[in-house]
Amino acid sequence: MRTRTPALTLAALGIVYGDIGTSPLYAFREALGAGDGLPIDERTILGLVSLIFWSLVLVISVKYIGFILKADNHGEGGILALTALILPSATKRSAAALALVGLFGTALIYGDGIITPSISVLSAVEGFGEAHDGLDPYIIPLAIGVLVALFSIQSRGTALVGSIFGPVMLVWFSLLSVLGISQIAREPSVFRSIWPGYAFSFFAHNPHLGFVALGSVFLVVTGGEALYADLGHFGRRPIVFGWVGIVFPSLFLNYAGQGAMLLADPSTADNPFYRRSPEWAVFPVAICATVASVIASQALISGAASLTMQAVQLDYVPRLRIDHTSPSERGQVYVPFVNWALMLACVALVLTFRTSSHLASAYGIAVTATMMITSVLFFVLARRVWGWSRLRAGSLTAAFLIVDAAFFGANLFKIPSGGWFPLAVAAVLLAVMTTWRRGRQLVATRFHDGRVPVSEFIESLQEHPPVRVPGTVVYLHRQLEATPPALLGMFRATQVLAETVVIVAVIVEEVPRVPRVRRTVIDELDHGIFHVELHYGFMEQPVL
């Protein structure tokens, strides 16, 4: 695994860090404009840069990189995997509540995640409008075209996409660093913002507007949950290496560079990312930003595919076609239905909101709620699975929740201007998942109540021999120890049994492929009844 870490780290740049890597396109701008009347002075600029720096440190570096990524479920990450990890240790009453909380968090990720590709692509292609006013009418069609192209290549697999996007994102993060350093060189005093006192001073002088601005500052860390959701694609080590060695330094240098430029020229506050570029460089930077924004959308798409696979495996949604695209990483999957549904939703958002600023007003609230839920579930994991003391687990979780709650409260202001949308999507998805889960439980209970062990069925054949007819009948059934309901129903109705009865169970193992010598396990019972186990790897298509 160690020999593959550099390659996986590069691929992770293109899959995991796209969302958080394109936040500099709009996050600082939205924070400055979040509250009407917020003065563009030194206190505000240094305060915002300080908030951005400490948000990246506390939320991403400490919470997710330091702790949450360690909470993997057989290599898989995401809120559903976390929920499944803690349910076996929960009581019957608490298990139901924890499952509902986990489902709600999952629904929220889908709800807010739909916005990620739309806002990333729109904010990037708007740069062409900065380069040439005559291109403004083409912004919306261009954004839609980019989105359609992105979703169309997903079936090629995460590995291929990552191999293409990874090097491009490495160039993007290098560009972020260069743009930031070029401005910091003119105003190095911006590094004073690392001292947290500037953040507190900003709130002290702008209590209400500062709190509103905090909702937009949160945009710099919205990709945090994607790190966890995409854990199954690459593993923890490449994600950590990518953050510490490349992503975090590049992001802070860029945000600090935007702050340095504003200190020197406050008039650039309307679009600090593009305004700091020389006029001749705006167009090339816009092209690079558009490519990076396409890649940013990949974090959401990959995370949604992983979450959907987990939801299917945990029986929270109907079975969907899931294609495994890598022979070595089980978490790299493509779900056609989810892919095209996301594409249609993103196109609809672009046509509805039309600008990245309007989309920003709807972005964030569901992610903050998801982060709070992740913190709560982490506490349960630390206490019941890892065996932490109440003081240790409670202290750490309380620190997480203080930060999460502050961001959540600030994002509540966004509900009237668009924040209701991801909440509505989440509510619909939660209703679907809970309804499906409850229905499956009722069906399972009905089958269980009428279940007859195979051994008992065979004994009944000895006591009351049936009429045997020539031929072989095959029944697919997950539980080999139980008699298939279809077999029972047919036998009770006709008292007739085929000469040969085969009960088949298909078992998908945690390996890419199963050797042919281990494919089939046959157990001959009695009275012409056979058990057959067919073993397949997760990369193989069962052939019956």
Coordinates of C-alpha atoms in Angstrom, one line a residue, residues 148-527:
V148 CA -23.2 17.6 -18.9
A149 CA -19.7 16.7 -20.1
L150 CA -18.6 16.0 -16.5
F151 CA -21.4 13.6 -15.7
S152 CA -21.0 11.9 -19.1
I153 CA -17.5 10.6 -18.3
Q154 CA -18.3 9.1 -14.8
S155 CA -18.8 5.6 -16.2
R156 CA -15.1 5.5 -17.0
G157 CA -14.4 5.0 -13.4
T158 CA -12.9 7.0 -10.5
A159 CA -9.3 5.7 -11.2
L160 CA -9.3 7.0 -14.7
V161 CA -11.0 10.3 -13.8
G162 CA -8.5 10.7 -10.9
S163 CA -5.5 9.9 -13.1
I164 CA -6.6 12.8 -15.4
F165 CA -7.9 15.2 -12.7
G166 CA -5.1 14.6 -10.2
P167 CA -2.3 16.2 -12.2
V168 CA -4.7 19.1 -13.2
M169 CA -5.5 19.8 -9.6
L170 CA -1.9 19.7 -8.7
V171 CA -1.4 22.5 -11.3
W172 CA -4.5 24.3 -9.8
F173 CA -3.2 24.2 -6.2
S174 CA 0.2 25.4 -7.5
L175 CA -1.6 28.3 -9.3
L176 CA -3.4 29.2 -6.0
S177 CA -0.1 29.3 -4.2
V178 CA 1.6 31.5 -6.9
L179 CA -1.4 33.9 -7.0
G180 CA -1.4 34.2 -3.2
I181 CA 2.3 34.6 -2.8
S182 CA 2.4 37.3 -5.5
Q183 CA 0.0 39.4 -3.4
I184 CA 1.5 38.5 0.0
A185 CA 4.9 39.8 -1.2
R186 CA 3.3 43.2 -1.6
E187 CA 1.6 43.1 1.8
P188 CA 3.2 40.5 4.1
S189 CA 1.5 42.0 7.1
V190 CA -1.5 39.9 6.3
F191 CA 0.2 37.0 8.1
R192 CA -0.7 38.8 11.3
S193 CA -4.2 37.2 10.8
I194 CA -2.9 33.9 12.0
W195 CA -3.3 35.3 15.5
P196 CA -6.9 34.4 16.5
G197 CA -7.3 37.7 18.3
Y198 CA -8.1 39.3 14.9
A199 CA -11.1 37.0 14.6
F200 CA -12.4 38.0 18.0
S201 CA -11.8 41.7 17.3
F202 CA -13.8 41.3 14.1
F203 CA -16.8 39.9 16.0
A204 CA -16.5 42.4 18.8
H205 CA -16.8 45.4 16.4
N206 CA -19.3 43.7 14.1
P207 CA -21.4 41.3 16.2
H208 CA -24.4 40.9 14.0
L209 CA -22.8 41.4 10.6
G210 CA -19.9 39.3 11.7
F211 CA -22.1 36.4 12.6
V212 CA -23.9 36.7 9.2
A213 CA -20.5 36.7 7.5
L214 CA -19.6 33.5 9.4
G215 CA -22.1 31.7 7.3
S216 CA -20.1 32.5 4.2
V217 CA -16.8 31.8 5.8
F218 CA -18.1 28.3 6.2
L219 CA -17.9 28.0 2.4
V220 CA -14.1 27.4 2.8
V221 CA -14.7 24.1 4.6
T222 CA -17.8 22.7 2.8
G223 CA -15.7 20.0 1.2
G224 CA -14.9 18.5 4.7
E225 CA -17.6 15.9 4.6
A226 CA -16.6 14.8 1.1
L227 CA -13.2 13.8 2.6
Y228 CA -14.9 11.3 4.8
A229 CA -17.5 10.2 2.2
D230 CA -14.7 9.4 -0.3
L231 CA -12.5 7.5 2.3
G232 CA -13.4 4.2 0.6
H233 CA -12.0 5.4 -2.7
F234 CA -8.4 6.0 -1.5
G235 CA -7.9 5.2 2.1
R236 CA -6.8 7.5 4.9
R237 CA -3.1 7.8 4.2
P238 CA -3.3 9.4 0.7
I239 CA -6.1 11.9 1.9
V240 CA -3.9 13.0 4.9
F241 CA -0.8 13.4 2.8
G242 CA -2.6 15.4 0.2
W243 CA -4.1 17.8 2.8
V244 CA -0.9 18.4 4.8
G245 CA 1.5 18.5 1.9
I246 CA -0.4 20.3 -0.8
V247 CA -4.0 21.4 -0.2
F248 CA -3.9 23.2 3.1
P249 CA -0.7 25.3 2.4
S250 CA -2.1 26.3 -1.1
L251 CA -5.5 27.3 0.3
F252 CA -4.2 29.4 3.1
L253 CA -1.7 31.2 0.8
N254 CA -4.4 32.0 -1.6
Y255 CA -6.9 33.3 1.0
A256 CA -4.1 35.3 2.6
G257 CA -3.2 36.6 -0.9
Q258 CA -6.8 37.8 -1.4
G259 CA -6.6 39.5 2.0
A260 CA -3.3 41.1 1.2
M261 CA -4.7 42.5 -2.1
L262 CA -7.7 43.9 -0.3
L263 CA -5.5 45.6 2.3
A264 CA -3.7 47.3 -0.6
D265 CA -6.8 48.0 -2.7
P266 CA -10.2 47.6 -1.0
S267 CA -12.0 48.4 -4.3
T268 CA -11.4 44.8 -5.5
A269 CA -13.8 43.4 -3.0
D270 CA -16.5 42.6 -5.6
N271 CA -14.3 39.7 -7.0
P272 CA -11.0 39.4 -5.2
F273 CA -10.0 36.2 -6.9
Y274 CA -10.1 37.5 -10.5
R275 CA -9.3 41.1 -9.7
R276 CA -5.8 40.3 -8.5
S277 CA -4.8 38.8 -11.9
P278 CA -3.2 41.0 -14.5
E279 CA -5.7 41.8 -17.3
W280 CA -3.9 39.6 -19.8
A281 CA -4.1 36.6 -17.4
V282 CA -7.8 36.7 -16.5
F283 CA -8.8 34.6 -19.5
P284 CA -6.2 31.8 -18.9
V285 CA -7.0 31.8 -15.1
A286 CA -10.7 31.5 -16.0
I287 CA -10.0 28.5 -18.2
C288 CA -7.9 26.9 -15.4
A289 CA -10.6 27.7 -12.8
T290 CA -13.3 26.1 -15.1
V291 CA -11.3 22.9 -15.3
A292 CA -10.7 22.9 -11.6
S293 CA -14.4 23.5 -10.9
V294 CA -15.3 20.5 -13.0
I295 CA -13.0 18.5 -10.8
A296 CA -14.5 20.1 -7.7
S297 CA -17.8 18.5 -8.7
Q298 CA -16.1 15.1 -8.7
A299 CA -15.9 15.0 -4.9
L300 CA -19.7 15.2 -4.7
I301 CA -20.3 12.7 -7.5
S302 CA -17.9 10.2 -6.1
G303 CA -19.2 10.7 -2.5
A304 CA -22.8 10.3 -3.7
A305 CA -21.9 7.0 -5.4
S306 CA -20.2 5.7 -2.3
L307 CA -23.1 6.7 -0.1
T308 CA -25.6 5.1 -2.5
M309 CA -23.7 1.8 -2.5
Q310 CA -23.7 1.8 1.3
A311 CA -27.4 2.7 1.4
V312 CA -28.2 -0.3 -0.9
Q313 CA -26.1 -2.6 1.1
L314 CA -27.8 -1.5 4.3
D315 CA -31.2 -1.9 2.7
Y316 CA -32.2 1.8 3.0
V317 CA -32.9 2.3 -0.7
P318 CA -34.1 0.0 -3.5
R319 CA -31.5 -2.0 -5.3
L320 CA -29.8 0.0 -8.0
R321 CA -27.3 -1.0 -10.7
I322 CA -23.8 -0.5 -9.2
D323 CA -20.7 -0.8 -11.4
H324 CA -17.4 -1.4 -9.7
T325 CA -14.7 0.4 -11.7
S326 CA -11.5 -0.7 -10.0
P327 CA -10.1 -4.2 -9.5
S328 CA -8.2 -3.1 -6.4
E329 CA -10.5 -0.6 -4.6
R330 CA -14.0 -1.8 -3.8
G331 CA -15.1 1.7 -3.0
Q332 CA -14.7 3.0 -6.5
V333 CA -18.2 2.6 -8.0
Y334 CA -20.4 4.2 -10.6
V335 CA -24.2 4.3 -10.1
P336 CA -25.9 5.3 -13.3
F337 CA -29.3 6.3 -11.8
V338 CA -27.7 8.6 -9.2
N339 CA -25.3 10.1 -11.8
W340 CA -28.0 11.2 -14.2
A341 CA -30.3 12.3 -11.5
L342 CA -27.6 14.6 -10.1
M343 CA -26.9 15.9 -13.5
L344 CA -30.5 16.9 -14.1
A345 CA -30.7 18.5 -10.6
C346 CA -27.5 20.5 -11.2
V347 CA -28.7 21.8 -14.6
A348 CA -32.0 22.8 -13.1
L349 CA -30.2 24.7 -10.3
V350 CA -28.1 26.6 -12.8
L351 CA -31.2 27.6 -14.8
T352 CA -33.0 28.7 -11.6
F353 CA -30.4 30.6 -9.7
R354 CA -28.3 31.8 -12.7
T355 CA -25.4 33.2 -10.7
S356 CA -22.9 31.8 -8.2
S357 CA -23.8 34.5 -5.7
H358 CA -27.4 33.4 -5.7
L359 CA -26.4 29.8 -5.3
A360 CA -24.1 30.7 -2.4
S361 CA -27.1 32.0 -0.5
A362 CA -28.5 28.4 -0.6
Y363 CA -25.2 26.7 0.1
G364 CA -24.0 25.5 3.5
I365 CA -26.8 24.9 5.9
A366 CA -27.3 21.2 5.2
V367 CA -23.5 20.6 5.3
T368 CA -23.3 22.3 8.7
A369 CA -26.2 20.1 10.0
T370 CA -24.4 17.0 8.6
M371 CA -21.2 18.0 10.4
M372 CA -23.1 18.3 13.7
I373 CA -24.6 14.9 13.2
T374 CA -21.2 13.4 12.4
S375 CA -19.9 14.9 15.7
V376 CA -22.7 13.3 17.7
L377 CA -22.2 9.9 16.0
F378 CA -18.5 10.2 16.6
F379 CA -19.2 10.6 20.3
V380 CA -21.2 7.3 20.4
L381 CA -18.5 5.5 18.4
A382 CA -15.7 6.8 20.8
R383 CA -17.7 5.7 23.9
R384 CA -19.2 2.4 22.8
V385 CA -16.8 1.0 20.2
W386 CA -13.5 2.5 21.0
G387 CA -14.0 2.4 24.7
W388 CA -13.1 6.1 25.5
S389 CA -14.0 7.5 28.8
R390 CA -17.0 9.8 29.1
L391 CA -14.7 12.8 29.8
R392 CA -12.4 12.2 26.9
A393 CA -15.1 11.6 24.3
G394 CA -17.4 14.3 25.7
S395 CA -14.7 17.0 25.8
L396 CA -13.6 16.4 22.2
T397 CA -17.1 16.2 20.9
A398 CA -18.1 19.3 22.8
A399 CA -15.3 21.2 21.1
F400 CA -16.4 19.9 17.7
L401 CA -20.0 20.9 18.4
I402 CA -19.2 24.4 19.5
V403 CA -17.6 25.1 16.1
D404 CA -20.3 23.2 14.2
A405 CA -23.2 25.0 16.1
A406 CA -21.7 28.4 15.4
F407 CA -21.6 27.7 11.6
F408 CA -25.0 26.2 11.7
G409 CA -26.5 29.2 13.5
A410 CA -24.9 31.6 11.0
N411 CA -26.2 29.6 8.0
L412 CA -29.8 29.7 9.3
F413 CA -30.0 33.2 7.8
K414 CA -29.8 31.6 4.4
I415 CA -33.0 29.7 4.6
P416 CA -35.3 32.4 3.2
S417 CA -32.9 33.1 0.2
G418 CA -32.5 29.6 -0.9
G419 CA -31.3 27.5 2.0
W420 CA -34.7 25.9 2.1
F421 CA -33.9 24.0 -1.1
P422 CA -31.3 21.5 0.2
L423 CA -33.5 21.0 3.3
A424 CA -36.5 20.2 1.1
V425 CA -34.4 17.7 -0.9
A426 CA -33.2 16.1 2.3
A427 CA -36.7 15.8 3.6
V428 CA -37.9 14.0 0.5
L429 CA -34.9 11.6 0.5
L430 CA -35.3 10.9 4.2
A431 CA -39.0 10.0 3.6
V432 CA -38.0 7.6 0.8
M433 CA -35.3 5.9 2.8
T434 CA -37.4 5.5 6.0
T435 CA -40.4 4.3 4.1
W436 CA -38.3 1.7 2.1
R437 CA -36.6 0.5 5.3
R438 CA -39.8 0.1 7.2
G439 CA -41.4 -1.7 4.3
R440 CA -38.5 -4.1 4.0
Q441 CA -38.6 -4.8 7.8
L442 CA -42.4 -5.6 7.6
V443 CA -41.8 -8.0 4.7
A444 CA -38.8 -9.6 6.5
T445 CA -40.9 -10.1 9.6
R446 CA -43.7 -11.7 7.6
F447 CA -41.3 -14.1 6.0
H448 CA -39.6 -14.8 9.4
D449 CA -42.8 -15.7 11.1
G450 CA -43.6 -18.3 8.4
R451 CA -40.0 -19.5 8.1
V452 CA -39.5 -23.3 8.1
P453 CA -35.9 -24.7 8.5
V454 CA -34.8 -26.9 5.7
S455 CA -34.1 -29.7 8.1
E456 CA -37.7 -29.6 9.3
F457 CA -39.0 -29.5 5.7
I458 CA -37.0 -32.7 4.9
E459 CA -38.3 -34.4 8.0
S460 CA -41.9 -33.7 6.8
L461 CA -41.0 -35.3 3.5
Q462 CA -40.0 -38.5 5.3
E463 CA -43.3 -38.5 7.3
H464 CA -45.5 -37.6 4.3
P465 CA -43.7 -38.6 1.0
P466 CA -44.8 -36.2 -1.8
V467 CA -45.5 -37.0 -5.4
R468 CA -42.1 -36.6 -7.3
V469 CA -42.1 -35.4 -10.8
P470 CA -39.1 -35.5 -13.3
G471 CA -37.0 -32.4 -13.6
T472 CA -34.9 -29.9 -11.6
V473 CA -36.2 -26.8 -9.9
V474 CA -33.9 -24.0 -8.7
Y475 CA -34.7 -21.6 -6.0
L476 CA -32.7 -18.4 -5.2
H477 CA -32.7 -17.7 -1.5
R478 CA -30.3 -15.8 0.8
Q479 CA -30.8 -17.9 3.9
L480 CA -29.6 -21.4 3.1
E481 CA -30.8 -22.7 6.5
A482 CA -34.4 -21.7 5.7
T483 CA -36.8 -23.2 3.2
P484 CA -37.5 -20.8 0.3
P485 CA -41.0 -19.3 0.6
A486 CA -41.7 -20.1 -3.1
L487 CA -40.8 -23.8 -2.5
L488 CA -43.0 -24.0 0.6
G489 CA -45.9 -22.3 -1.2
M490 CA -45.7 -24.6 -4.2
F491 CA -45.4 -27.7 -2.1
R492 CA -48.3 -26.8 0.2
A493 CA -50.5 -26.0 -2.8
T494 CA -49.8 -29.1 -4.9
Q495 CA -48.0 -31.7 -2.6
V496 CA -45.7 -32.2 -5.6
L497 CA -42.0 -32.0 -5.6
A498 CA -39.4 -32.2 -8.4
E499 CA -36.9 -35.0 -8.4
T500 CA -34.1 -32.5 -7.8
V501 CA -34.5 -29.3 -5.8
V502 CA -31.6 -26.8 -5.8
I503 CA -31.5 -24.0 -3.3
V504 CA -28.9 -21.4 -4.5
A505 CA -27.3 -18.5 -2.5
V506 CA -25.1 -15.9 -4.3
I507 CA -22.4 -14.6 -1.9
V508 CA -20.4 -11.5 -2.9
E509 CA -17.1 -11.5 -1.1
E510 CA -14.7 -8.6 0.0
V511 CA -12.2 -9.4 -2.8
P512 CA -12.3 -8.3 -6.5
R513 CA -12.4 -11.9 -7.9
V514 CA -12.9 -15.4 -6.6
P515 CA -10.9 -18.2 -8.2
R516 CA -12.9 -20.8 -10.1
V517 CA -11.9 -23.6 -7.7
R518 CA -13.7 -21.7 -4.9
R519 CA -16.6 -20.5 -7.0
T520 CA -19.1 -23.3 -6.1
V521 CA -19.8 -25.1 -2.9
I522 CA -22.4 -27.9 -3.1
D523 CA -24.0 -29.6 -0.2
E524 CA -26.2 -32.6 -0.8
L525 CA -28.9 -32.9 1.9
D526 CA -31.6 -35.6 1.4
H527 CA -34.6 -36.4 -0.7

